[in-house]
């Protein structure tokens, strides 16, 4: 047994049609591949058709599952509606929407143009709103129940963070959407949850957030109490559970999977990690007798 292995039963997602935005690369692709092995049918989209088509072909080859890939810019509501229609034409229905597409870069906020802010907010917040609204309206109009929306946020959706301010604003909005609709649309049989991942190496995130040798230099794993980055399978296991019927009573939750990273930053005394054993001896001596 290991966190690099699949967790759920082989047929845990049998019969489900799952849509993943940004499903051709990185974490979206890893989650999709695992969903396929659990019996789901998959529809993936992103802006670059060639990336999606290649990913769809490779995913079908490795898993033997069925993948429909299309180009769709989530910033554009008409694009999203057209993508939804094409998924229904292909598979007859949709059961799960996974809001995974994102854009991000690091920068001091005062260096950002209004257009740079919009570039990130439009993909993350507007894109998630577009997909959630289009899919939700469809399910409600058709009277379809047992549907679920899972959104990938970040730990700084809750804490905020400098140097990624447009992303932090947008992800906080996605979290608010998740918690709000978990209540409002429960009556329609639609569940909403989110995952807040810590550092999971992907080309998309790493090249933009930590270009060149920054990742090596900053030793990101030292920021994580468990002293390692996440494995894609760990995230895929969690996502598969949350979209499966095993999680039928999970609604409005954000699950953090970050090895304790954000709490390490939050705890006032956590910096004392740097104190060596002999220094602790001295500190104990100096403080025990003190009245
Ligand atoms: C400052 C920048 C910039 C940069 C672009 N801009 N890159 N400003 N620093 N590094 C500005 C441009 O000058 C322009 O402003 C505006 O942003 C739009 O730029 P475009 O290149 O036209 O944007 P677009 O093609 O829409 O690309 C969007 C993108 C890009 C966000 C800039 O990075 C992208 O497509 N990313 C998708 C994949 C991705 O980012 N994945 C990582 C997700 S990781 P003007 O003023 O000229 O209009 C994540 C969480 C990670 O989200 C957490 C890790 C722990
Ligand atoms: P990634 O590979 O860059 O994934 C982003 C995807 O979004 C790409 O496939 C991209 O494809 C797609 N996309 C961007 N703009 C789009 C648009 N307008 N319409 C449709 N698709 C669009 O990065 P990742 O690391 O796997 O990130 C996946 C998710 O995890 C994101 O929500 C990210 O915020 C979150 N996350 C990641 C980490 C991490 O450590 N990796 C940590 C916390 C949260 P195109 O360019 O072809 O459109």
Coordinates of C-alpha atoms and ligand atoms in Angstrom, one line a residue:
X1 CA 0.0 0.0 0.0
X2 CA 1.4 3.4 -0.9
X3 CA 0.2 6.9 -1.7
X4 CA 1.5 6.5 -5.2
X5 CA -1.2 3.8 -5.8
X6 CA -4.8 4.1 -6.8
X7 CA -7.1 4.0 -3.8
X8 CA -10.7 3.3 -4.9
X9 CA -12.4 0.1 -6.2
X10 CA -12.0 -0.5 -10.0
X11 CA -15.6 0.4 -10.8
X12 CA -15.9 3.4 -8.4
X13 CA -16.7 5.8 -11.2
X14 CA -18.4 3.4 -13.6
X15 CA -21.0 5.0 -15.7
X16 CA -20.0 8.6 -14.8
X17 CA -19.3 11.2 -17.5
X18 CA -16.7 13.6 -16.1
X19 CA -15.7 16.9 -17.7
X20 CA -12.3 18.4 -16.8
X21 CA -11.3 21.9 -17.9
X22 CA -7.6 22.1 -18.6
X23 CA -7.6 18.3 -18.6
X24 CA -4.9 17.9 -21.2
X25 CA -1.9 18.8 -18.9
X26 CA -0.6 18.6 -15.4
X27 CA -2.9 17.8 -12.6
X28 CA -6.0 17.8 -14.7
X29 CA -4.5 15.1 -16.9
X30 CA -3.4 13.0 -13.9
X31 CA -6.8 13.1 -12.3
X32 CA -8.5 12.3 -15.7
X33 CA -6.2 9.3 -16.2
X34 CA -7.2 7.9 -12.8
X35 CA -10.9 8.5 -13.4
X36 CA -10.7 6.5 -16.6
X37 CA -9.1 3.5 -14.8
X38 CA -12.1 3.7 -12.4
X39 CA -14.6 3.3 -15.3
X40 CA -15.5 6.9 -16.0
X41 CA -15.9 8.5 -19.5
X42 CA -14.0 11.7 -19.9
X43 CA -14.4 15.0 -21.7
X44 CA -11.4 17.3 -21.6
X45 CA -10.9 20.8 -22.9
X46 CA -8.5 23.7 -23.1
X47 CA -7.6 26.5 -25.5
X48 CA -4.9 24.5 -27.4
X49 CA -6.7 21.9 -29.5
X50 CA -3.4 20.1 -30.5
X51 CA -2.5 19.6 -26.8
X52 CA -6.0 18.3 -26.0
X53 CA -6.1 15.9 -29.0
X54 CA -2.7 14.5 -28.2
X55 CA -3.6 14.0 -24.6
X56 CA -6.9 12.4 -25.4
X57 CA -5.3 9.9 -27.7
X58 CA -2.5 9.1 -25.2
X59 CA -5.0 8.7 -22.3
X60 CA -7.2 6.3 -24.3
X61 CA -4.1 4.3 -25.3
X62 CA -2.8 3.9 -21.7
X63 CA -6.1 3.3 -20.0
X64 CA -8.4 1.8 -22.7
X65 CA -11.0 4.3 -21.7
X66 CA -13.1 6.7 -23.7
X67 CA -11.9 10.4 -23.9
X68 CA -13.6 13.2 -25.9
X69 CA -11.3 16.2 -26.4
X70 CA -12.3 19.7 -27.6
X71 CA -11.0 23.2 -27.7
X72 CA -12.9 25.5 -25.4
X73 CA -11.8 28.8 -23.9
X74 CA -13.6 28.9 -20.5
X75 CA -13.4 32.7 -20.5
X76 CA -16.1 32.7 -23.2
X77 CA -19.6 31.6 -22.2
X78 CA -20.7 30.7 -25.7
X79 CA -17.6 28.5 -26.0
X80 CA -18.6 26.7 -22.8
X81 CA -22.2 26.2 -23.9
X82 CA -21.0 24.8 -27.2
X83 CA -18.6 22.4 -25.4
X84 CA -21.3 21.3 -23.1
X85 CA -23.6 20.6 -26.1
X86 CA -20.8 18.6 -27.8
X87 CA -20.2 16.5 -24.7
X88 CA -23.9 15.7 -24.4
X89 CA -24.0 14.8 -28.1
X90 CA -21.1 12.4 -27.5
X91 CA -22.0 10.8 -24.2
X92 CA -25.7 11.7 -23.6
X93 CA -25.1 13.4 -20.3
X94 CA -22.6 14.9 -17.8
X95 CA -22.3 13.9 -14.2
X96 CA -19.3 15.8 -12.9
X97 CA -17.7 19.2 -13.7
X98 CA -14.1 19.6 -12.6
X99 CA -13.1 23.2 -12.7
X100 CA -9.3 22.8 -13.0
X101 CA -8.2 25.3 -15.8
X102 CA -6.2 28.1 -14.4
X103 CA -3.6 30.8 -15.3
X104 CA -1.0 32.3 -12.9
X105 CA 2.3 34.0 -12.8
X106 CA 4.4 35.6 -10.0
X107 CA 5.0 39.3 -9.9
X108 CA 5.1 42.2 -7.4
X109 CA 1.5 43.6 -7.7
X110 CA 2.6 47.2 -8.5
X111 CA 4.3 45.9 -11.6
X112 CA 1.1 44.4 -13.0
X113 CA -1.0 46.1 -15.7
X114 CA -4.8 46.0 -15.4
X115 CA -4.6 43.5 -18.4
X116 CA -2.4 41.2 -16.4
X117 CA -4.9 41.1 -13.5
X118 CA -7.7 40.4 -16.0
X119 CA -5.7 37.6 -17.7
X120 CA -5.6 35.5 -14.5
X121 CA -9.0 36.5 -13.1
X122 CA -10.8 35.8 -16.4
X123 CA -9.5 32.3 -16.6
X124 CA -9.8 31.3 -13.0
X125 CA -12.9 33.2 -11.7
X126 CA -14.8 34.1 -14.8
X127 CA -14.0 30.7 -16.4
X128 CA -15.2 28.8 -13.3
X129 CA -18.3 30.9 -13.2
X130 CA -19.0 30.3 -16.9
X131 CA -18.7 26.5 -16.6
X132 CA -20.5 26.2 -13.3
X133 CA -23.4 28.4 -14.6
X134 CA -23.7 26.6 -17.9
X135 CA -23.6 23.1 -16.5
X136 CA -25.8 24.0 -13.5
X137 CA -28.5 25.6 -15.6
X138 CA -28.5 22.5 -17.8
X139 CA -28.9 20.0 -14.9
X140 CA -31.6 22.1 -13.3
X141 CA -33.5 22.6 -16.5
X142 CA -33.4 18.9 -17.3
X143 CA -34.3 18.0 -13.7
X144 CA -31.2 15.8 -13.4
X145 CA -29.8 15.0 -9.9
X146 CA -26.7 13.3 -8.4
X147 CA -24.4 15.8 -10.1
X148 CA -21.2 17.2 -8.6
X149 CA -18.9 20.1 -9.2
X150 CA -15.3 20.0 -7.9
X151 CA -13.0 23.0 -8.1
X152 CA -9.3 23.1 -7.7
X153 CA -8.3 26.1 -5.6
X154 CA -5.1 26.9 -3.6
X155 CA -4.4 27.2 0.1
X156 CA -3.9 31.0 -0.4
X157 CA -7.6 31.2 -1.5
X158 CA -8.1 31.2 2.3
X159 CA -5.0 32.9 3.6
X160 CA -4.3 35.3 0.7
X161 CA -0.7 35.7 -0.6
X162 CA 1.5 38.4 -2.0
X163 CA 3.1 38.1 -5.4
X164 CA 0.1 36.0 -6.8
X165 CA -2.6 38.5 -6.0
X166 CA -4.8 38.1 -9.0
X167 CA -4.7 34.3 -8.5
X168 CA -5.4 34.7 -4.8
X169 CA -8.4 36.9 -5.5
X170 CA -9.8 34.6 -8.1
X171 CA -9.3 31.4 -6.2
X172 CA -11.0 33.0 -3.1
X173 CA -13.9 33.8 -5.4
X174 CA -14.1 30.2 -6.6
X175 CA -14.1 29.0 -3.0
X176 CA -17.0 31.5 -2.2
X177 CA -18.9 30.1 -5.2
X178 CA -18.3 26.6 -4.0
X179 CA -19.6 27.3 -0.4
X180 CA -22.5 29.4 -1.7
X181 CA -23.9 27.0 -4.3
X182 CA -23.3 23.9 -2.0
X183 CA -26.2 25.3 0.0
X184 CA -28.3 27.0 -2.7
X185 CA -28.2 24.1 -5.3
X186 CA -28.3 21.2 -2.9
X187 CA -32.1 21.1 -3.4
X188 CA -31.4 20.3 -7.1
X189 CA -29.1 17.4 -6.2
X190 CA -25.9 19.1 -7.0
X191 CA -22.9 18.8 -4.6
X192 CA -20.0 21.3 -4.6
X193 CA -16.5 20.8 -3.1
X194 CA -13.0 22.1 -3.6
X195 CA -9.5 20.8 -3.2
X196 CA -6.6 23.1 -2.1
X197 CA -3.4 21.5 -3.2
X198 CA 0.1 22.5 -1.9
X199 CA 3.1 22.1 -4.2
X200 CA 2.5 19.4 -6.9
X201 CA 5.2 19.6 -9.6
X202 CA 3.7 20.3 -13.0
X203 CA 5.3 22.0 -16.0
X204 CA 2.5 24.6 -16.2
X205 CA 2.7 25.8 -12.6
X206 CA 6.5 25.3 -12.0
X207 CA 7.7 27.0 -15.2
X208 CA 5.5 30.1 -14.5
X209 CA 5.8 30.3 -10.8
X210 CA 9.4 29.2 -10.4
X211 CA 11.2 29.8 -13.6
X212 CA 14.8 28.7 -14.3
X213 CA 16.5 27.2 -11.2
X214 CA 14.2 29.0 -8.7
X215 CA 12.6 25.8 -7.6
X216 CA 16.0 24.2 -6.8
X217 CA 17.3 27.4 -5.1
X218 CA 14.2 28.0 -3.0
X219 CA 14.1 24.4 -1.8
X220 CA 10.3 24.3 -1.8
X221 CA 10.2 21.0 0.0
X222 CA 11.7 22.7 3.1
X223 CA 8.5 24.7 3.4
X224 CA 6.5 21.5 3.8
X225 CA 6.6 19.8 7.2
X226 CA 6.5 16.4 5.5
X227 CA 9.6 17.6 3.5
X228 CA 8.4 16.6 0.0
X229 CA 6.2 17.8 -2.8
X230 CA 2.9 16.0 -3.6
X231 CA 2.5 13.0 -5.9
X232 CA -0.1 13.4 -8.6
X233 CA -1.7 10.1 -7.5
X234 CA -2.4 11.4 -4.0
X235 CA -4.4 14.3 -5.5
X236 CA -6.1 12.0 -8.0
X237 CA -7.2 9.7 -5.1
X238 CA -8.8 12.6 -3.2
X239 CA -10.5 14.0 -6.3
X240 CA -11.8 10.5 -7.3
X241 CA -13.3 10.1 -3.9
X242 CA -14.9 13.6 -3.9
X243 CA -16.6 13.1 -7.2
X244 CA -17.7 9.5 -6.5
X245 CA -20.9 8.4 -4.8
X246 CA -18.9 7.4 -1.7
X247 CA -18.7 11.2 -1.0
X248 CA -22.5 11.7 -1.3
X249 CA -22.6 13.5 2.1
X250 CA -19.6 15.7 1.4
X251 CA -20.9 19.2 0.3
X252 CA -19.4 22.6 0.6
X253 CA -16.0 21.4 1.8
X254 CA -12.5 22.5 0.8
X255 CA -10.0 19.7 1.5
X256 CA -6.3 20.8 1.8
X257 CA -3.7 18.4 0.6
X258 CA -0.3 20.2 1.2
X259 CA 1.8 18.1 3.7
X260 CA 1.0 20.8 6.3
X261 CA 2.6 23.6 4.2
X262 CA 0.2 26.5 5.0
X263 CA 0.1 25.7 8.7
X264 CA 3.8 25.8 8.9
X265 CA 3.7 29.3 7.6
X266 CA 0.8 30.2 10.0
X267 CA 2.0 28.9 13.4
X268 CA 3.8 31.7 15.2
X269 CA 6.5 29.5 16.7
X270 CA 7.0 27.1 13.8
X271 CA 10.2 28.9 12.9
X272 CA 11.8 27.3 15.9
X273 CA 12.5 24.3 13.6
X274 CA 15.9 25.9 13.2
X275 CA 16.9 25.3 16.9
X276 CA 19.3 22.4 17.4
X277 CA 19.1 19.8 20.2
X278 CA 21.9 21.4 22.3
X279 CA 20.2 24.7 22.0
X280 CA 17.0 23.2 23.3
X281 CA 19.0 21.9 26.3
X282 CA 20.1 25.4 27.0
X283 CA 16.6 26.8 26.6
X284 CA 15.2 24.2 28.9
X285 CA 17.8 25.0 31.6
X286 CA 17.2 28.7 31.2
X287 CA 13.4 28.5 31.4
X288 CA 12.7 25.7 33.9
X289 CA 13.7 27.4 37.1
X290 CA 12.5 30.8 35.9
X291 CA 9.7 32.2 38.1
Ligands
LIG1 C1 3.5 40.3 -15.6 C2 2.3 39.4 -17.4 C3 3.1 38.2 -17.3 C4 4.1 38.1 -16.3 C5 1.7 38.0 -18.9 N1 1.5 39.2 -18.4 N2 2.6 37.3 -18.3 N3 2.5 40.4 -16.6 N4 4.3 39.2 -15.5 N5 4.8 37.0 -16.1 C6 0.5 40.2 -18.9 C7 0.7 40.6 -20.3 O1 1.6 41.6 -20.4 C8 -0.7 41.1 -20.7 O2 -0.9 42.4 -20.1 C9 -1.6 40.2 -19.9 O3 -0.8 39.6 -18.8 C10 -2.1 39.0 -20.7 O4 -1.0 38.4 -21.3 P1 -1.2 37.2 -22.4 O5 0.1 36.6 -22.6 O6 -1.9 37.8 -23.6 O7 -2.2 36.3 -21.6 P2 -2.8 34.9 -22.0 O8 -2.4 34.4 -23.3 O9 -4.2 35.0 -21.7 O10 -2.1 34.0 -20.9 C11 -2.5 33.9 -19.6 C12 -1.4 33.7 -18.7 C13 -0.5 32.5 -19.0 C14 -2.0 33.6 -17.3 C15 -0.6 35.0 -18.7 O11 0.4 32.3 -17.9 C16 -1.3 31.2 -19.2 O12 -1.9 31.0 -20.2 N6 -1.3 30.3 -18.2 C17 -2.1 29.1 -18.3 C18 -1.4 28.0 -17.5 C19 -1.0 28.3 -16.1 O13 -0.7 29.5 -15.7 N7 -0.9 27.3 -15.2 C20 -0.4 27.5 -13.9 C21 -1.5 27.3 -12.9 S1 -0.8 27.1 -11.3 P3 -1.4 43.7 -21.0 O14 -1.4 44.8 -20.1 O15 -0.4 43.8 -22.1 O16 -2.8 43.3 -21.5 C22 -1.8 27.9 -10.2 C23 -1.6 27.8 -8.7 C24 -0.2 27.4 -8.3 O17 -2.7 28.5 -10.5 C25 0.1 27.4 -6.8 C26 1.4 26.8 -6.6 C27 1.8 26.5 -5.2
LIG2 P1 -1.3 23.5 -15.9 O1 -0.8 22.2 -16.4 O2 -0.8 24.8 -16.5 O3 -2.9 23.5 -16.1 C1 -3.7 24.6 -16.5 C2 -4.6 24.2 -17.6 O4 -5.6 25.2 -17.8 C3 -3.8 24.0 -18.9 O5 -4.2 22.8 -19.5 C4 -4.4 25.1 -19.8 O6 -4.4 24.7 -21.2 C5 -5.8 25.3 -19.2 N1 -6.3 26.7 -19.5 C6 -5.7 27.8 -19.2 N2 -6.5 28.8 -19.6 C7 -7.6 28.3 -20.1 C8 -8.8 28.8 -20.7 N3 -9.0 30.1 -20.9 N4 -9.7 27.9 -21.1 C9 -9.6 26.6 -21.0 N5 -8.5 26.0 -20.5 C10 -7.5 26.9 -20.0 O7 -1.1 23.6 -14.3 P2 -1.5 22.6 -13.1 O8 -0.4 22.8 -12.1 O9 -1.8 21.3 -13.6 O10 -2.8 23.3 -12.5 C11 -4.0 22.6 -12.4 C12 -4.9 23.2 -11.3 O11 -4.3 23.0 -10.0 C13 -5.1 24.8 -11.4 O12 -6.4 25.1 -11.0 C14 -4.1 25.3 -10.4 O13 -4.4 26.6 -10.0 C15 -4.2 24.3 -9.3 N6 -3.0 24.2 -8.4 C16 -1.9 23.7 -8.8 C17 -0.8 23.6 -7.9 C18 0.5 23.0 -8.3 O14 1.4 22.9 -7.4 N7 0.6 22.4 -9.5 C19 -1.0 24.1 -6.6 C20 -2.2 24.6 -6.3 C21 -3.2 24.7 -7.2 P3 -4.4 25.7 -22.4 O15 -3.2 26.6 -22.2 O16 -4.3 24.8 -23.6 O17 -5.6 26.5 -22.4

